[in-house]
mmCIF file of C-alpha atoms in Angstrom:
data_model
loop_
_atom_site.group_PDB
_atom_site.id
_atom_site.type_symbol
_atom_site.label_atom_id
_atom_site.label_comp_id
_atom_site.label_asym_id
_atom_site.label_seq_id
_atom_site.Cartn_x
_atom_site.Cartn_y
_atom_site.Cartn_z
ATOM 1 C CA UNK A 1 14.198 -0.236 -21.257
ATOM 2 C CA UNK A 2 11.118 -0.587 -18.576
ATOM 3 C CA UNK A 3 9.461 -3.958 -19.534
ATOM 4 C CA UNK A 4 8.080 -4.470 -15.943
ATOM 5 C CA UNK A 5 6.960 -2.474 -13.620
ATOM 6 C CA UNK A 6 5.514 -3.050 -10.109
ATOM 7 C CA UNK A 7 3.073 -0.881 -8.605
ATOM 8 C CA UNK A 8 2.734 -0.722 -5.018
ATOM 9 C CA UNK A 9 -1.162 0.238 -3.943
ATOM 10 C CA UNK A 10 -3.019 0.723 -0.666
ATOM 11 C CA UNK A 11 -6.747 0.726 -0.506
ATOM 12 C CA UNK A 12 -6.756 4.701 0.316
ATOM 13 C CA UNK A 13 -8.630 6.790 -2.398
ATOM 14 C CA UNK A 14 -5.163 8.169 -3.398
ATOM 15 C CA UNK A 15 -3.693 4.926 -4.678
ATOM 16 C CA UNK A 16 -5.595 5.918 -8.023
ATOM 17 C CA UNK A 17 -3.125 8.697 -9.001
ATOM 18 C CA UNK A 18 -0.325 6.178 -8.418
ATOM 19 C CA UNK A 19 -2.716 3.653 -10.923
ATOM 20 C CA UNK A 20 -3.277 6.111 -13.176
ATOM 21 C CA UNK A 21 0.367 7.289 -13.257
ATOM 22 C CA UNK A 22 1.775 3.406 -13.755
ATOM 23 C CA UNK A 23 -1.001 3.014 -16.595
ATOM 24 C CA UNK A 24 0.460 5.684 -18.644
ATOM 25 C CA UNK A 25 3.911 4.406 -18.179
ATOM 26 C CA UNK A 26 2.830 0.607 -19.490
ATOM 27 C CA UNK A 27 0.885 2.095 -22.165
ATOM 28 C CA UNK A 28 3.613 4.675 -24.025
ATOM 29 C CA UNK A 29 6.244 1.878 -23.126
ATOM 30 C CA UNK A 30 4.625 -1.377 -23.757
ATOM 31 C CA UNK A 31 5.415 -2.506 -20.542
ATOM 32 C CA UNK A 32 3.907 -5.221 -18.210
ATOM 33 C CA UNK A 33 2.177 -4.237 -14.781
ATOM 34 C CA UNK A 34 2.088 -6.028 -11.313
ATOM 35 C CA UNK A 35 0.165 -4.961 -9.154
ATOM 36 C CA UNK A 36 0.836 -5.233 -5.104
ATOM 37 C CA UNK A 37 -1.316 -4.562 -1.892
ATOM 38 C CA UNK A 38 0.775 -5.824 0.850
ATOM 39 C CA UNK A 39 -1.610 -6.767 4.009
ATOM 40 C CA UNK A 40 -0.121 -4.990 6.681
ATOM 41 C CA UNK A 41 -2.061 -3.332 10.189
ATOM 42 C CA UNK A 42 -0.332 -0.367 9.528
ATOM 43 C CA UNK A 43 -2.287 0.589 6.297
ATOM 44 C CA UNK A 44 -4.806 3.724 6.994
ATOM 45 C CA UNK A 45 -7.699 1.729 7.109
ATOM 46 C CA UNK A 46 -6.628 -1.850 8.623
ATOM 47 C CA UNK A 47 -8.838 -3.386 11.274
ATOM 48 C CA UNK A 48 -7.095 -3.871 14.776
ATOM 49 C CA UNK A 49 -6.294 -7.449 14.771
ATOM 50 C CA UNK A 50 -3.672 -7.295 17.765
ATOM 51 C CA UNK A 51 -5.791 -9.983 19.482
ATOM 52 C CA UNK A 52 -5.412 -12.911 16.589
ATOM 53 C CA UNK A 53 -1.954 -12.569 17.013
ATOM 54 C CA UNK A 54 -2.784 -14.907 20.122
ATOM 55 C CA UNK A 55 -6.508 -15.832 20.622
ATOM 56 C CA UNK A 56 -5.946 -18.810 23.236
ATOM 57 C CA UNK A 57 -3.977 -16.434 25.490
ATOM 58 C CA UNK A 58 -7.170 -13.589 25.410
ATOM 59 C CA UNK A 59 -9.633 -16.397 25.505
ATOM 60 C CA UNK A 60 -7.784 -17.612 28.816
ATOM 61 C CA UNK A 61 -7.871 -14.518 30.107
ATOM 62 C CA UNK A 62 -11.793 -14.179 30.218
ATOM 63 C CA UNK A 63 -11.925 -12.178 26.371
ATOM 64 C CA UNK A 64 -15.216 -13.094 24.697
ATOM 65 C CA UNK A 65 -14.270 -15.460 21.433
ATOM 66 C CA UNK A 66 -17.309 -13.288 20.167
ATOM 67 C CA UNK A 67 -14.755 -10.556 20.174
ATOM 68 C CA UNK A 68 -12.239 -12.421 18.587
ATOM 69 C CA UNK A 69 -14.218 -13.434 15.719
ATOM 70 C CA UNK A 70 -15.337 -9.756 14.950
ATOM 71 C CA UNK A 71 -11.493 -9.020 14.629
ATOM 72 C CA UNK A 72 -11.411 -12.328 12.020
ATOM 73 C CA UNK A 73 -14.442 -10.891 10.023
ATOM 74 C CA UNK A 74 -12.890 -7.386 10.260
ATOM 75 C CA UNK A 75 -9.906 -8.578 8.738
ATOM 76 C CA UNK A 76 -11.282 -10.758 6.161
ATOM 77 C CA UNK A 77 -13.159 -7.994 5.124
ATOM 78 C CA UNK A 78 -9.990 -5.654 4.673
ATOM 79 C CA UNK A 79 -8.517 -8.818 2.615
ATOM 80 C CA UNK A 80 -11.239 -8.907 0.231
ATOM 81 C CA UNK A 81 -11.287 -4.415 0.041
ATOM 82 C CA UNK A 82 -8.041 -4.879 -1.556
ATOM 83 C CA UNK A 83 -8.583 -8.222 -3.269
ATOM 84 C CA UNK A 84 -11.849 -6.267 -4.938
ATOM 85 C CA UNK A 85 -9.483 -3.078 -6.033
ATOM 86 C CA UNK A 86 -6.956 -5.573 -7.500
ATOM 87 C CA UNK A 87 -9.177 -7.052 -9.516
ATOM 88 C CA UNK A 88 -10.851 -4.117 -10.699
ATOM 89 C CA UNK A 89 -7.639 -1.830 -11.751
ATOM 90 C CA UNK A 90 -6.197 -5.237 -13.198
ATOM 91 C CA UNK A 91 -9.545 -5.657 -15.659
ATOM 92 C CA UNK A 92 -9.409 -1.527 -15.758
ATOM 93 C CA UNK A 93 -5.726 -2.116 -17.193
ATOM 94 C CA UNK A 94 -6.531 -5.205 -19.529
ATOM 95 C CA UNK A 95 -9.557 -3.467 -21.172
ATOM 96 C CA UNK A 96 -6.841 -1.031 -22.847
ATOM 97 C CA UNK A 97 -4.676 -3.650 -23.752
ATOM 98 C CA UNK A 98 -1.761 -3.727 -21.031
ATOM 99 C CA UNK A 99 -0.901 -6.750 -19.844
ATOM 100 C CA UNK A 100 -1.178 -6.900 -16.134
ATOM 101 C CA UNK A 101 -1.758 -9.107 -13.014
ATOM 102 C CA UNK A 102 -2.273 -8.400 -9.234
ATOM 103 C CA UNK A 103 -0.742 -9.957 -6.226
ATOM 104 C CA UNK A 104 -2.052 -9.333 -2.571
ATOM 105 C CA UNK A 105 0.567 -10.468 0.034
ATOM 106 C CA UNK A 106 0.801 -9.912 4.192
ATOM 107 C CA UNK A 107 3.992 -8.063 5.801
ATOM 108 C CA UNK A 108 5.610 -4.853 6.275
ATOM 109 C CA UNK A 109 5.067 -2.581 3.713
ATOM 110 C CA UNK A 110 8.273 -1.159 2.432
ATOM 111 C CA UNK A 111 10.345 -4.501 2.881
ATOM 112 C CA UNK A 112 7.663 -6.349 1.314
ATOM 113 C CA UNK A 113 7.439 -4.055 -1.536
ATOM 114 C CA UNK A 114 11.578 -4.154 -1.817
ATOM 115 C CA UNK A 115 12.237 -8.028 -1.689
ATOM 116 C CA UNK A 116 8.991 -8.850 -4.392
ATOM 117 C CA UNK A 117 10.584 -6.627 -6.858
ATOM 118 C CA UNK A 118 13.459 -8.033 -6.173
ATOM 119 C CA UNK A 119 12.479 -11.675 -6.522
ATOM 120 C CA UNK A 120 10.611 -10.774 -9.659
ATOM 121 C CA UNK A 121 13.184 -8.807 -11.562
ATOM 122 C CA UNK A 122 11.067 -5.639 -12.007
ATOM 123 C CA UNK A 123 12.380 -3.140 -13.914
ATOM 124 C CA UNK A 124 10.500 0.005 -11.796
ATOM 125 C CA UNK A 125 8.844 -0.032 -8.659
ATOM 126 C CA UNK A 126 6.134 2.983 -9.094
ATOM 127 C CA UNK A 127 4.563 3.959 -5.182
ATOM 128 C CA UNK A 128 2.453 6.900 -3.804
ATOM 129 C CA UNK A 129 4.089 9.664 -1.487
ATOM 130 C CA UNK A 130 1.624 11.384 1.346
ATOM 131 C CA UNK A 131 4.496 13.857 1.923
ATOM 132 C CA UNK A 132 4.445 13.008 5.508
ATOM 133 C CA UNK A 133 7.311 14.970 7.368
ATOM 134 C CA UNK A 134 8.884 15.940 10.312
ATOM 135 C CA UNK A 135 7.939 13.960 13.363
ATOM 136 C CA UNK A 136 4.856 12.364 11.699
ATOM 137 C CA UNK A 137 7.024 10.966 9.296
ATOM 138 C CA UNK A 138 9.447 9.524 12.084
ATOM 139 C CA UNK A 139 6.653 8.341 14.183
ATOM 140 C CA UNK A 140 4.441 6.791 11.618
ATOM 141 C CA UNK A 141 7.315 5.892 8.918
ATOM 142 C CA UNK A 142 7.103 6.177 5.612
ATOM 143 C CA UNK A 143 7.303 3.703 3.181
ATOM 144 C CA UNK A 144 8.147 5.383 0.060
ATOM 145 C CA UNK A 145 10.997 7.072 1.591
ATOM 146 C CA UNK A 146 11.983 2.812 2.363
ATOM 147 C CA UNK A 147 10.968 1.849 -0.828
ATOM 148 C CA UNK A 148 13.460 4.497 -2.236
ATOM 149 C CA UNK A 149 16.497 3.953 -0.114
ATOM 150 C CA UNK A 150 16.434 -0.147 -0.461
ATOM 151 C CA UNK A 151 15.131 -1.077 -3.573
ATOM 152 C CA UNK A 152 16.995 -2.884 -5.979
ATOM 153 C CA UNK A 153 15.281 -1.134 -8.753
ATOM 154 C CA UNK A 154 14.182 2.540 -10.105
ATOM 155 C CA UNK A 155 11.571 3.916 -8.153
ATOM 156 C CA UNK A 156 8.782 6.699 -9.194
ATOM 157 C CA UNK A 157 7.293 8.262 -5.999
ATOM 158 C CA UNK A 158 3.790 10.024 -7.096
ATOM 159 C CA UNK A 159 2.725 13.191 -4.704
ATOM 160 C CA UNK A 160 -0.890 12.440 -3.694
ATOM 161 C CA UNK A 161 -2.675 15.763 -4.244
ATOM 162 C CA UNK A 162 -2.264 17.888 -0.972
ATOM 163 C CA UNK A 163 -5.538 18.355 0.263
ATOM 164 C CA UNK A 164 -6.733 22.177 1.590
ATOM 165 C CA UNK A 165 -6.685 21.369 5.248
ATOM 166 C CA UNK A 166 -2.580 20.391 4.569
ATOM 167 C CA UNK A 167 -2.249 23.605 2.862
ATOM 168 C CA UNK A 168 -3.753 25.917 5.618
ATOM 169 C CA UNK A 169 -1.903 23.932 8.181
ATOM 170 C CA UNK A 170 1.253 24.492 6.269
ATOM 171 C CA UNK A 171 0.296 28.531 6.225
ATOM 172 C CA UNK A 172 -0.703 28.481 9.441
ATOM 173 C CA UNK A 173 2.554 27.161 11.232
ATOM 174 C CA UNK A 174 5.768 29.900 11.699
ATOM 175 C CA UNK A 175 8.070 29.946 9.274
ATOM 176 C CA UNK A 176 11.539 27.748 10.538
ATOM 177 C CA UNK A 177 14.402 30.261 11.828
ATOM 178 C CA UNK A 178 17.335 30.113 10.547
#
């Protein structure tokens, strides 16, 4: 039985489906949600923060610290995005009577995602799936398709709706010969 499920989010618009999906789940199974956003700059979204990784060398270099701090700010601001969408899906989640919490925590993605469920004992990991493919899916990576081969746990990818463009894109490109 599914007592506790995990539910990996992003801050992109799509991460509601995924929300929405895990809700249902708790509800018809009585089960407890966790939510995760795991910090990461490779989130669609995330402010460049290369720079922070070592300000002292840039600033020695002749880089404005005024520069610097905007990458801070940026940053802090992207924390508190997903901090904001925790909260809100968590209260969203309590109002209907499932127990639930939220967790926001920095690293990559798919590992992140993997070892917290594992630490926790979750029962289901439930993550979104952009359907990336091909070479944008070996060039950008995909965490679901991580999440899926390394998880210690049952996983439930949900499609995000594919959008027109991806459709006449699909249409427009020649059929693969055999």
């Amino acid at each position: 039985m599914l007592h506790k499920i995990l539910v990996a989010l992003d801050t992109s618009s799509s991460s509601r489906s995924v929300f929405e999906e895990a809700l249902t789940l708790a509800k018809a199974l009585q089960a407890n949600l966790t939510l995760l956003h795991v910090l990461s700059q490779v989130e669609e979204g995330s402010p460049d923060t290369s720079l922070l990784s070592s300000p002292e060398y840039y600033v020695g270099l002749g880089l404005s610290t005024e520069i610097l701090q905007i990458q801070r700010q940026q940053w802090e601001e992207f924390i508190n995005r997903g901090m904001e969408m925790l909260r809100s899906l968590t209260d969203e989640a309590t109002a209907i009577g499932i127990s639930c919490e939220w967790t926001q925590q920095p690293g990559s993605p798919g590992h992140t995602i993997c070892e917290f469920a594992t630490q926790n004992g979750f029962d289901l990991i439930v993550i979104g799936r952009r359907g990336r493919s091909g070479l944008s899916e070996l060039f950008l990576g995909s965490v679901s398709n991580y999440v899926l081969h390394h998880a210690s746990c049952s996983v439930l990818t949900v499609q995000h709706p594919v959008t027109a463009s991806k459709i006449k894109t699909a249409r427009s490109e020649p059929a693969p010969s055999i």
